[in-house]
Coordinates of C-alpha atoms in Angstrom, one line a residue:
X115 CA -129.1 -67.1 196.4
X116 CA -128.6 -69.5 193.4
X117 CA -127.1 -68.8 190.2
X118 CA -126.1 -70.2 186.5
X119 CA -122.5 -72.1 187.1
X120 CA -121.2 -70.0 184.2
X121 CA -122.4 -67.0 186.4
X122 CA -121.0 -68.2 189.6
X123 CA -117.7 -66.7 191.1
X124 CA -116.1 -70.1 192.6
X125 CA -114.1 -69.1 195.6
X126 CA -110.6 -70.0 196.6
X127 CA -110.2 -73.1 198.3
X128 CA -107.4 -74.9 199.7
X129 CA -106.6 -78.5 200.4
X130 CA -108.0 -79.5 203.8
X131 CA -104.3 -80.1 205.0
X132 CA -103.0 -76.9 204.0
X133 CA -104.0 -73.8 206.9
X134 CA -103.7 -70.0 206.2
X135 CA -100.4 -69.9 208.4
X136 CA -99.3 -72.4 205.8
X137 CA -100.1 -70.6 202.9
X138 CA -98.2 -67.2 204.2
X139 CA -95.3 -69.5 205.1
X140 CA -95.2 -70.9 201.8
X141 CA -95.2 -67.2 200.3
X142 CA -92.2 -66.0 203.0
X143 CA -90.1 -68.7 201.5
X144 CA -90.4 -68.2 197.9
X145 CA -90.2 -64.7 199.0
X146 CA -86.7 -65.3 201.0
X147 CA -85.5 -67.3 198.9
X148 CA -85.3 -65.4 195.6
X149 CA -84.0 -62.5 197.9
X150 CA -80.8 -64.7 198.6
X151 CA -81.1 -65.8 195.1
X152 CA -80.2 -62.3 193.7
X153 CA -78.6 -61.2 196.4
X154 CA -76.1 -63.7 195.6
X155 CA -75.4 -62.1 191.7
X156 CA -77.5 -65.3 190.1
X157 CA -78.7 -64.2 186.5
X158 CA -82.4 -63.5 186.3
X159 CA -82.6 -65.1 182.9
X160 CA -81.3 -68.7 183.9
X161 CA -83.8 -68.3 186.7
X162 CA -87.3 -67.4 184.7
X163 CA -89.0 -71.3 184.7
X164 CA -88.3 -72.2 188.6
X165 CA -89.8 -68.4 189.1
X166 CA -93.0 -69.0 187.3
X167 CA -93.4 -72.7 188.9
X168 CA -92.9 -71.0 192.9
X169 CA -95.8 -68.7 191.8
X170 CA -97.9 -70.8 190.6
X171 CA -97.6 -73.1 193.5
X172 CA -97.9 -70.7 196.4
X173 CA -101.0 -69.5 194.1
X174 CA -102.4 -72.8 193.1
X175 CA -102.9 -71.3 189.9
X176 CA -102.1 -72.9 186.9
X177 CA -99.6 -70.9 185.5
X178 CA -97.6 -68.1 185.0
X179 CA -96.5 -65.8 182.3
X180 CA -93.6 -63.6 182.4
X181 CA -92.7 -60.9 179.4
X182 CA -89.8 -58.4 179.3
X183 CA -89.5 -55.8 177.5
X184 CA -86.4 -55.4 175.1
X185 CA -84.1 -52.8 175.1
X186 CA -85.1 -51.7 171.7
X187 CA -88.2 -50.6 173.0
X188 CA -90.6 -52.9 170.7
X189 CA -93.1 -54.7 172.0
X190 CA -92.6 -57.5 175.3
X191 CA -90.5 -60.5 174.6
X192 CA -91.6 -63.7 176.1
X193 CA -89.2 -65.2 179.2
X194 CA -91.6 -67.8 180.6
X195 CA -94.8 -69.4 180.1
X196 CA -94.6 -71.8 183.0
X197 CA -97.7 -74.2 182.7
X198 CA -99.3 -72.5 180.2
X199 CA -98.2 -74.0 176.9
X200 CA -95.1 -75.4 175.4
X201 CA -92.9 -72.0 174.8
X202 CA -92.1 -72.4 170.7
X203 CA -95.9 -71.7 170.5
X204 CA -95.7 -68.6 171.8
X205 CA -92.4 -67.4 170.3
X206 CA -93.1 -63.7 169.8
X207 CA -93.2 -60.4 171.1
X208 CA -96.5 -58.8 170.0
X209 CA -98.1 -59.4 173.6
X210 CA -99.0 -55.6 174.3
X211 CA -102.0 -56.2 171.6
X212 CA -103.7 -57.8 175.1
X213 CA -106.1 -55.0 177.0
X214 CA -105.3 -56.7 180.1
X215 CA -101.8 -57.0 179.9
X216 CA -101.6 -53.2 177.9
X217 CA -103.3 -51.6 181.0
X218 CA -101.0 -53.4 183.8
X219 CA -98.1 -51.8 182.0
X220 CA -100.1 -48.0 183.1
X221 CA -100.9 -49.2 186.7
X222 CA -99.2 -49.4 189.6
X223 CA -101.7 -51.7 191.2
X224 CA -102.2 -55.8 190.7
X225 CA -104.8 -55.8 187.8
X226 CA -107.5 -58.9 188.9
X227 CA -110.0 -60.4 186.5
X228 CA -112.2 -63.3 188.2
X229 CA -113.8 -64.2 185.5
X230 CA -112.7 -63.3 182.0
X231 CA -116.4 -64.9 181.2
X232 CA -118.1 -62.0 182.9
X233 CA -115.8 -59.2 182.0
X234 CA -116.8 -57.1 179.3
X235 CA -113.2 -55.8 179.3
X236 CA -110.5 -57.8 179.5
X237 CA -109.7 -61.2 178.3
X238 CA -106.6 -63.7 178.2
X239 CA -104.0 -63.2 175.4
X240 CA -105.5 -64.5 172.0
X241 CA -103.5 -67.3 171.6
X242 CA -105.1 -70.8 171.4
X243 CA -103.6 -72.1 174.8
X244 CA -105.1 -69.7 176.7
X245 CA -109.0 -70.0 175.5
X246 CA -110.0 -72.2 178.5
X247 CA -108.5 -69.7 181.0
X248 CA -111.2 -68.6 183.2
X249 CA -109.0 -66.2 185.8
X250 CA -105.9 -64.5 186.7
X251 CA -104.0 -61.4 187.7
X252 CA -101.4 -59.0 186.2
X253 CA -98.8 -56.3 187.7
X254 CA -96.3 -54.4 185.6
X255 CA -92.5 -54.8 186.8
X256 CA -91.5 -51.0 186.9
X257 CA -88.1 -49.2 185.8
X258 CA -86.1 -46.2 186.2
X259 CA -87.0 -45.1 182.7
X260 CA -90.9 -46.9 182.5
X261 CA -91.9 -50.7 182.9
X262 CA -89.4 -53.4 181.9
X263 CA -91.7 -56.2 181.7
X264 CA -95.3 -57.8 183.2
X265 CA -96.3 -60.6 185.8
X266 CA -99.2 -62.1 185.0
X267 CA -100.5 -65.7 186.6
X268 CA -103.8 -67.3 185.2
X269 CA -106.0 -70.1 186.1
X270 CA -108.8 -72.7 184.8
X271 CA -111.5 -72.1 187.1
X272 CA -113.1 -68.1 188.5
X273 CA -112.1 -67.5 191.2
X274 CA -111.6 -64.3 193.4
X275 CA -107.5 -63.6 194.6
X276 CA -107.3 -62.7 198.0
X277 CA -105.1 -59.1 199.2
X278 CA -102.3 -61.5 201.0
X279 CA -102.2 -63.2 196.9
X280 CA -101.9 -60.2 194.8
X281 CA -100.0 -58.2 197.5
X282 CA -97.8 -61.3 197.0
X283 CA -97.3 -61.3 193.0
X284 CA -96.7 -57.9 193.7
X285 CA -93.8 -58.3 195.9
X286 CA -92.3 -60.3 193.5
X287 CA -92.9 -58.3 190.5
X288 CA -90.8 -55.9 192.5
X289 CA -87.7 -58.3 193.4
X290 CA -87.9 -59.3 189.4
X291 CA -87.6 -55.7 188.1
X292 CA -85.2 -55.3 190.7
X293 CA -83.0 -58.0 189.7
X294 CA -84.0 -57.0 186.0
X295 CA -82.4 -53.6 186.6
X296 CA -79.2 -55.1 187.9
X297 CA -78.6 -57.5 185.3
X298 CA -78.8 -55.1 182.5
X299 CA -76.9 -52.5 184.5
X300 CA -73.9 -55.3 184.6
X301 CA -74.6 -56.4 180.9
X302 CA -74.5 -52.6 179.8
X303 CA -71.0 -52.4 182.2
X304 CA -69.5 -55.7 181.0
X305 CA -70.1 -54.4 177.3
X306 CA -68.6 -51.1 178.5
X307 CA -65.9 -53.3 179.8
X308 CA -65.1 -54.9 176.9
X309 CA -65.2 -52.0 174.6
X310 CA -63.1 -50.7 176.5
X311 CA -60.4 -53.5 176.6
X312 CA -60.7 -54.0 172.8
X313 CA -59.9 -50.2 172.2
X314 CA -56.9 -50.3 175.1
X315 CA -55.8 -53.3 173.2
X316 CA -55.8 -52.4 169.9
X317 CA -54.3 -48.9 170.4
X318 CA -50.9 -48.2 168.9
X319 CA -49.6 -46.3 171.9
X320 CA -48.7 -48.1 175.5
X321 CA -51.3 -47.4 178.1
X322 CA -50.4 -47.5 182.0
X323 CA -52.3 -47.1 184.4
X324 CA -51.1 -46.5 188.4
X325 CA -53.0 -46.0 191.4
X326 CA -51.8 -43.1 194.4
X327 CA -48.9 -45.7 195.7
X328 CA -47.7 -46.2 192.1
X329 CA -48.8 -50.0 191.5
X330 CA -49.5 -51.0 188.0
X331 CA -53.7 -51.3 187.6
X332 CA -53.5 -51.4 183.6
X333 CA -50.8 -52.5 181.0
X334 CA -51.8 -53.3 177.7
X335 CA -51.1 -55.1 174.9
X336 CA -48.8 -52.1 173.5
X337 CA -47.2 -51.7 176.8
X338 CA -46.4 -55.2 176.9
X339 CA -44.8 -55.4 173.6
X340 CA -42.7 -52.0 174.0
X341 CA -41.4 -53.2 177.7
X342 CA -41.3 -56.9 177.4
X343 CA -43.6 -57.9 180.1
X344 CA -46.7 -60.0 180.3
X345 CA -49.5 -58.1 182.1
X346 CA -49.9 -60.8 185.3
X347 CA -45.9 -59.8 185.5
X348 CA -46.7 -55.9 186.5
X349 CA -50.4 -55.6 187.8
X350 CA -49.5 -54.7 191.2
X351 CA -46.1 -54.0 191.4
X352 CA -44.6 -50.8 191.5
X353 CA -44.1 -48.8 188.1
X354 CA -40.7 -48.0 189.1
X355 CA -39.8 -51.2 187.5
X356 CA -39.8 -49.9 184.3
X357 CA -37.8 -47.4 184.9
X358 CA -34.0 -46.9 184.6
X359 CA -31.8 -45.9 187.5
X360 CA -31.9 -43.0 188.9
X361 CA -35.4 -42.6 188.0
X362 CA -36.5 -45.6 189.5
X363 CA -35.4 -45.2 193.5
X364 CA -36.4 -41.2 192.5
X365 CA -40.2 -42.0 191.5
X366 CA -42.0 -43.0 194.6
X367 CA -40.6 -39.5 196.5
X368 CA -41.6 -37.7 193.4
X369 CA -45.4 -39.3 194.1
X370 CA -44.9 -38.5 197.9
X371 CA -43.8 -34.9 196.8
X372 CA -46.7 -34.4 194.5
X373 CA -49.7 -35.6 197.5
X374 CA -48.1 -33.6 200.0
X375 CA -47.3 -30.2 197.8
X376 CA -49.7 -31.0 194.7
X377 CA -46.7 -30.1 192.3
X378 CA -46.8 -31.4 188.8
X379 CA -43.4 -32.6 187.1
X380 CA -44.8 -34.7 184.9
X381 CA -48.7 -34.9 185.4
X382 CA -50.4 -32.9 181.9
X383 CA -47.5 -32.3 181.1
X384 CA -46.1 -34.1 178.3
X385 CA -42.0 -35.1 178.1
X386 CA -39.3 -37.6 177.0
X387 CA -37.9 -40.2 179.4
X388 CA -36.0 -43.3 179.3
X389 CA -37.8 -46.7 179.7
X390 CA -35.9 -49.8 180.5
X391 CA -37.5 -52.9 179.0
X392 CA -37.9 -56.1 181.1
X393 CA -34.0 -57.3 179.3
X394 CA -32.3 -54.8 180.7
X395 CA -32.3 -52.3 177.7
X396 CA -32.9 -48.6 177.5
X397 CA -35.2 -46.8 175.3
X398 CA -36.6 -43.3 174.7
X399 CA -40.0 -42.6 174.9
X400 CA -42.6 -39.7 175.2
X401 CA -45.2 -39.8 178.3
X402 CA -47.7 -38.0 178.4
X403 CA -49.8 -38.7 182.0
X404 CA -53.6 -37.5 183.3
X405 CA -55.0 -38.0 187.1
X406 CA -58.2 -39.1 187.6
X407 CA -59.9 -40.2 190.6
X408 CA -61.9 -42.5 191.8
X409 CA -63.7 -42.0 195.3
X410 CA -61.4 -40.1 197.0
X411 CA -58.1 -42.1 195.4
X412 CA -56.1 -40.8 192.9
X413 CA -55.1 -42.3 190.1
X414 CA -53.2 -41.5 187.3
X415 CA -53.1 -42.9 183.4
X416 CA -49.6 -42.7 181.1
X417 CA -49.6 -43.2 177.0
X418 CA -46.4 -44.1 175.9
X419 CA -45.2 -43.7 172.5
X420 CA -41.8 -45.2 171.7
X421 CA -39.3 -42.7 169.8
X422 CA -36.3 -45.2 169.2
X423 CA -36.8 -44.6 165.3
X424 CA -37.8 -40.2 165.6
X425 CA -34.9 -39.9 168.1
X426 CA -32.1 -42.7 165.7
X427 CA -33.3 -40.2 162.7
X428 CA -32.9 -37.0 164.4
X429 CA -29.6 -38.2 165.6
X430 CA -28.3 -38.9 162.2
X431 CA -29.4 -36.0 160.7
X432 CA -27.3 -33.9 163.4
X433 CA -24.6 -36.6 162.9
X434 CA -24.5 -35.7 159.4
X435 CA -24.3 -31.7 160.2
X436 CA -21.9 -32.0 162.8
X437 CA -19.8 -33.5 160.8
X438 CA -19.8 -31.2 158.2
X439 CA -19.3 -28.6 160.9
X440 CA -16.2 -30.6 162.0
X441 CA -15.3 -30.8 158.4
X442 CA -15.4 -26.8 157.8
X443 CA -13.3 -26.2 161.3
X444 CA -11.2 -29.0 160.2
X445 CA -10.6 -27.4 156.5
X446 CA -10.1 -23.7 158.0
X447 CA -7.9 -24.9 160.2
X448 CA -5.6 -27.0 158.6
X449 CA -6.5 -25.5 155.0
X450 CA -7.2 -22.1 155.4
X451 CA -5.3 -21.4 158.8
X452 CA -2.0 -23.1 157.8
X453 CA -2.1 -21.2 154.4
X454 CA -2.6 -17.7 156.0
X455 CA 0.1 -19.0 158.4
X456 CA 2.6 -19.5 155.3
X457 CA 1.8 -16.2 153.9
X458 CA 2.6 -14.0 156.6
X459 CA 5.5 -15.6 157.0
X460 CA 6.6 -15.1 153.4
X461 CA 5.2 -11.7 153.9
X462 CA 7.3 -11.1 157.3
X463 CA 10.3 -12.0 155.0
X464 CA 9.6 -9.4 152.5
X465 CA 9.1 -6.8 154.9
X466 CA 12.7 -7.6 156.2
X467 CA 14.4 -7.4 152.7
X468 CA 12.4 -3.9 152.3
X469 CA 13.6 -2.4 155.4
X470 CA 16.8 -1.6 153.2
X471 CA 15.7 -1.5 150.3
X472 CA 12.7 0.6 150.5
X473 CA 11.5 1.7 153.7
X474 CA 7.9 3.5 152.4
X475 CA 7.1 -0.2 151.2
X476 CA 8.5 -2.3 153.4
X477 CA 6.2 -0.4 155.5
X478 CA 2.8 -1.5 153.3
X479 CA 4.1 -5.2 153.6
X480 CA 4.3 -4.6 157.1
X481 CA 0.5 -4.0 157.3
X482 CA -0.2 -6.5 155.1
X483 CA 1.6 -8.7 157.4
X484 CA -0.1 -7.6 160.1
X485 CA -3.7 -8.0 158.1
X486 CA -2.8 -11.7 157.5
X487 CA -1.9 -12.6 161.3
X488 CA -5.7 -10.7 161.9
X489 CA -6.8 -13.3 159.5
X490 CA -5.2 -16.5 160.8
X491 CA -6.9 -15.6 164.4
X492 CA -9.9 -15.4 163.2
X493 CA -9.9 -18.1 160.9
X494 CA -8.3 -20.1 164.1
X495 CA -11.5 -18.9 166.4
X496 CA -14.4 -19.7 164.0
X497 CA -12.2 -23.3 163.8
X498 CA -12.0 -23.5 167.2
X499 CA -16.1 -22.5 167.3
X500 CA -16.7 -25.4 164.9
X501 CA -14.6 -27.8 167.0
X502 CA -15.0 -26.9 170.2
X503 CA -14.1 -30.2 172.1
X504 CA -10.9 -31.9 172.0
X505 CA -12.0 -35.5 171.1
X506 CA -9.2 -37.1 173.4
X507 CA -9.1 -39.0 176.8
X508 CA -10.4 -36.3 178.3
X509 CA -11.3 -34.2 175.6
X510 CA -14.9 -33.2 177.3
X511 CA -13.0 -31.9 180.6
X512 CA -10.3 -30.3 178.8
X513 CA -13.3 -28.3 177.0
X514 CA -15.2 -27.8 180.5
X515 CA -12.2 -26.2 182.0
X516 CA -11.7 -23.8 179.1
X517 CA -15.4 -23.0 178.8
X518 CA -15.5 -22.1 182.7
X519 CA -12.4 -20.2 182.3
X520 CA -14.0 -18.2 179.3
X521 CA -17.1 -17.7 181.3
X522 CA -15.4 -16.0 184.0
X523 CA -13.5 -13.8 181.3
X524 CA -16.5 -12.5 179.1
X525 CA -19.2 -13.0 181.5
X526 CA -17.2 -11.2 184.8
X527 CA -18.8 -14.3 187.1
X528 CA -17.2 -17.0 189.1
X529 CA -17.8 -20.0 187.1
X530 CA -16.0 -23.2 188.4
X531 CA -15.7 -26.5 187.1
X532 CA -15.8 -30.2 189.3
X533 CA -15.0 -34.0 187.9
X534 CA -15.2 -36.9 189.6
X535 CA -15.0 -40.7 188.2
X536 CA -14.6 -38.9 184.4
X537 CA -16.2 -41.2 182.3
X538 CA -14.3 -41.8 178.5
X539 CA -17.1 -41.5 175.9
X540 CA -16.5 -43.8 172.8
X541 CA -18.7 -42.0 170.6
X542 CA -17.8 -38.2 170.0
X543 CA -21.1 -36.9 169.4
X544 CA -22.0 -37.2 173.0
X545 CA -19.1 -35.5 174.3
X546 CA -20.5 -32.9 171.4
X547 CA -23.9 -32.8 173.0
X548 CA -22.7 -32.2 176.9
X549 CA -20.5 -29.5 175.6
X550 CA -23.1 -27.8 173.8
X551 CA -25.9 -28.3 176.9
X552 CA -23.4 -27.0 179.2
X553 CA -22.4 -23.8 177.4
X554 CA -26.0 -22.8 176.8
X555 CA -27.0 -23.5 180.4
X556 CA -24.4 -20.6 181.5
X557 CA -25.4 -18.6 178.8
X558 CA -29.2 -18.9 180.4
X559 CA -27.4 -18.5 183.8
X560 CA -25.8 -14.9 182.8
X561 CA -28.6 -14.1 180.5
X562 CA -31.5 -14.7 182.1
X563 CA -30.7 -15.8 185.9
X564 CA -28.7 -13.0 186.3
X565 CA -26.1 -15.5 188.5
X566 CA -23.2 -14.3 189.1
X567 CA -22.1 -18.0 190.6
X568 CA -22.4 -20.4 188.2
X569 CA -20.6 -24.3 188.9
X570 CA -20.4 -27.2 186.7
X571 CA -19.8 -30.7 187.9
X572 CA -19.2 -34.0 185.9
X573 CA -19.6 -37.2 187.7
X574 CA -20.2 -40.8 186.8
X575 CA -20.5 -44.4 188.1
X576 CA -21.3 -48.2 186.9
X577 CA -25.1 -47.1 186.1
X578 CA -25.4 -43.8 184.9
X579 CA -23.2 -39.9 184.2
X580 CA -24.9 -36.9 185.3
X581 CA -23.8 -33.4 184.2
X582 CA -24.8 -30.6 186.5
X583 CA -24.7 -27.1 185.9
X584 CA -26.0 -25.1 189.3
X585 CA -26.3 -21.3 189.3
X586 CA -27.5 -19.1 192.1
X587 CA -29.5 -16.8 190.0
X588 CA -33.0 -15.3 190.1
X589 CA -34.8 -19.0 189.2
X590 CA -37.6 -19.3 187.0
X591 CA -41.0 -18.0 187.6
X592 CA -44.0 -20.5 188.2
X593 CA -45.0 -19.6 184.2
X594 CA -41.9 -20.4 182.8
X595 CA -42.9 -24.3 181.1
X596 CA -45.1 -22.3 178.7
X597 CA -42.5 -19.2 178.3
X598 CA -39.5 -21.1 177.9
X599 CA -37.2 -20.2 174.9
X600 CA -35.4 -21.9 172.4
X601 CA -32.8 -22.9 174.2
X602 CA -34.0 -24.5 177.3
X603 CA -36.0 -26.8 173.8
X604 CA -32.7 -27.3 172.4
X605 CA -30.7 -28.6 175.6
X606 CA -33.5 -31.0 176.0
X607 CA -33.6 -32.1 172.5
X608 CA -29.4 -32.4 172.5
X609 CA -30.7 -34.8 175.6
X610 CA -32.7 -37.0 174.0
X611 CA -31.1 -37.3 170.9
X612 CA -27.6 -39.4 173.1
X613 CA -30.5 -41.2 175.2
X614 CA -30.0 -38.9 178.3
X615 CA -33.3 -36.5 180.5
X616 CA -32.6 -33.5 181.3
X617 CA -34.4 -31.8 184.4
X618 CA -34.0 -27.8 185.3
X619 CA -35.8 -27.2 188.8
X620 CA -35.5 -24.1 190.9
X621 CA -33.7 -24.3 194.2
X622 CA -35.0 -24.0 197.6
X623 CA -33.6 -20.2 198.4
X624 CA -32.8 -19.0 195.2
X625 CA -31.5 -20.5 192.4
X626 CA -31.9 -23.1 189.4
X627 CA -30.2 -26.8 189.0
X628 CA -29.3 -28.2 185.6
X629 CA -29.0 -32.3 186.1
X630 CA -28.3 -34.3 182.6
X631 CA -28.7 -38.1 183.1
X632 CA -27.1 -40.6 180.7
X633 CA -27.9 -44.4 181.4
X634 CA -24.7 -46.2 180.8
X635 CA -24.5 -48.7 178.0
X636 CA -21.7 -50.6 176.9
X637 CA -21.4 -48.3 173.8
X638 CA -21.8 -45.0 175.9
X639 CA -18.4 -44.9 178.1
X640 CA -16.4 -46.9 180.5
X641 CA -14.7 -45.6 183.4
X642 CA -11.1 -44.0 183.0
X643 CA -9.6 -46.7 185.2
X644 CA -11.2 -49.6 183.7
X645 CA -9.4 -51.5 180.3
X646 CA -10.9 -51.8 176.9

């Protein structure tokens, strides 16, 4: 049967020297090798020209268009025009205007025209380089959310595209949108990624983050300035590093506590410790620390705010009021007390010249001796409220002895006291701040423990002084971090305010342990047997 040449449907050839297993050989490779391609992480984009010119070739067409859609939704940008034309000619996105390519982006099948001459429907784009196209083929690449782009391959002469072909561009219409996928998924995470480090960065608090064995993951710009360390310094070392003794040989037992019991110390719950900077040097901060996971690991992330300034403010403001506490006992006892001490002696004198005299008053002097003596005690026992440590040597253990010895005598409870390598405090208002932590931790002890045992020890060394105050009392219920008083707030704040943590934990069998740390500092104490 003959027909017009413009009619005719010219059928595929092939070079002589090329067979059919040649063809599907040639197909396998492009095949396998953009399969190792992405497989080894190589962009898609630097990637579109040698894609188009391996179709094209295993096709024998003569060239091939690729489009991708933009994540703004509008339209299909141009990638590739391999063969075609030179690519600034066809710099634009308004390619869904073409029938054929608008209905491969609603199919899921290859969409073949063999002769664009014939067909009453479809033609190639309208662009001037493609008027002398007589053929080609078109497949949508598909996404999660709706087609991310479209494969199309055309070619000068008709001609009809065998299964094995447009199973083929298929195939790789597949791998591309595959590839596609993954690339924007790793764009959309670097950009998450680097969000993310610009906010970390540019936050005002120090961010840590730890995995289950306690090595550093994160450390940000904040962190690094507040502890003096670059990150490449801490990523994978323990976090224990920034931490004072004891707290730094006590941390990994607290992490092995917490996995084996699951109880919180720290974790959401927010408190004050002591850092120690990568110099040597102590500070006070607040640390607030979340658990997250990831898989099956636990990890955990700490925001650190340095209170250096809150807690040197705080501390002069009590500075200020203790002294003026110290200045009223001082003034009752050496202004008030001695003068009430003058009077009843002058008084005492009178009533011994009225005993002759006139007995019915010497007897009225008598009382108001006796009123003035009344007097001089009390105004001796609010001084001796107002000053209630001797600021000597061993001023603070002086006090501890008395305030164990009072203890026993208005409370009815065996309360002992225990030094060992005294430490001699230099600055007064620390010695201040023990005294009044240890007297309202036996008050809680009477009060609220019901103890009837109650011992306080005071021990120090080279690195740190701890002052514990152990009772053998009812301990606190599992409830007791959100209905803890006033006072439990204010021997904590007394804490912080001399650089010291304080920690109050129940005891195995009954019980509660009060342990205040202070981190030595060449300001805070020596010991008693060393020389200024």
């Amino acid at each position: 049967m003959s027909t017009s040449r413009n009619d005719q449907i010219i059928q595929m050839s092939r070079k002589d020297d090329t067979s059919e297993l040649q063809f599907l050989r040639n197909q396998q490779q492009v095949i396998a090798s953009l399969a190792e391609t992405f497989l080894r992480g190589h962009s898609v984009a630097s990637l579109y020209t040698e894609i188009g010119r391996s179709i094209s070739k295993v096709l024998q067409v003569d060239g091939c268009l690729l489009l991708e859609c933009p994540t703004d939704g509008h339209g299909y940008r141009l990638r590739s025009a391999c063969g075609l034309c030179k690519k600034k000619m066809l710099e634009t996105v308004d390619w869904v205007d073409n029938r054929q390519l608008a209905e491969s982006l609603k199919r899921d099948d290859v969409l073949v025209v063999t002769d664009y001459l014939a067909s009453k429907k479809f033609h190639p784009p309208d662009r001037e380089c493609f008027k002398n196209y007589r053929s080609g083929m078109s497949v949508r690449m598909p996404g999660q959310s709706g087609p991310i782009g479209v494969l199309a391959i055309y070619h000068s002469q008709a001609r009809k595209y065998r299964v094995d072909e447009q199973e083929f561009l298929s195939t790789i219409s597949n791998m591309l949108a595959g590839a596609l996928s993954r690339d924007a998924k790793e764009r959309a995470l670097r950009e998450t990624e680097t969000r993310s480090k610009v906010i970390l960065n540019t936050a005002v608090d120090a961010i840590i983050t730890i995995d289950e064995d306690g090595l550093i993951t994160l450390f940000n710009q904040a962190a690094q300035q507040m502890f003096g360390y670059m990150e490449e310094e801490v990523i994978g070392q323990k976090v224990n590093m920034l931490m004072p003794q004891p707290y730094r040989n006590e941390h990994d037992q607290y992490m092995e506590n917490y996995k084996s019991t699951g109880k919180k110390k720290v974790i959401g719950i927010g408190r004050e410790m002591t850092g120690e900077r990568k110099d040597g040097s102590t500070f006070p901060l607040y640390l607030a620390v979340s658990e997250f996971k990831v898989g099956e690991k636990r990890h955990y992330t700490g925001i650190i705010r340095d209170v250096t300034e809150q807690r040197s403010l705080e501390q002069e403001v009590l500075r200020i009021s203790d002294h003026e506490r110290r200045r009223i006992g001082q003034d009752l006892h050496d202004g008030l007390g001695q003068m009430l001490t003058g009077i009843g002696l002058m008084s005492q004198g009178l009533v011994n010249k009225l005993k002759k005299e006139n007995p019915g008053i010497a007897e009225q002097a008598k009382e108001i001796t006796r009123l003035l003596r009344e007097a001089d005690e009390y105004a001796k026992n609010l001084s001796r409220g107002l000053l209630p440590v001797d600021f000597e040597v061993r001023g603070l253990v002086t006090s501890l002895e008395r305030l164990a010895t009072n203890a026993e005598r208005l409370f009815g409870v065996e309360c002992t006291f225990r030094e060992s390598n005294i430490p001699v405090f230099y600055d007064t208002t620390v010695v201040e701040h023990l005294f009044r932590i240890t007297q309202e931790a036996i008050s809680n002890a009477v009060k609220h423990s019901q103890a009837d045992r109650i011992r306080i020890e005071l021990e120090a060394n080279e690195e740190f002084a701890v002052l514990m105050v152990k009772n053998n009392g009812r301990g606190f219920t599992s409830e007791w971090q959100q209905k803890k008083g006033s006072g439990i707030d204010i021997m904590r704040f007394r804490a912080q305010l001399i650089g010291a943590t304080l920690d109050i934990q129940n005891l195995e069998g009954g019980g509660v342990v009060l342990n205040c740390v202070l981190p030595r500092t060449e300001a805070m104490y020596r010991m008693e047997d060393e020389q200024e």
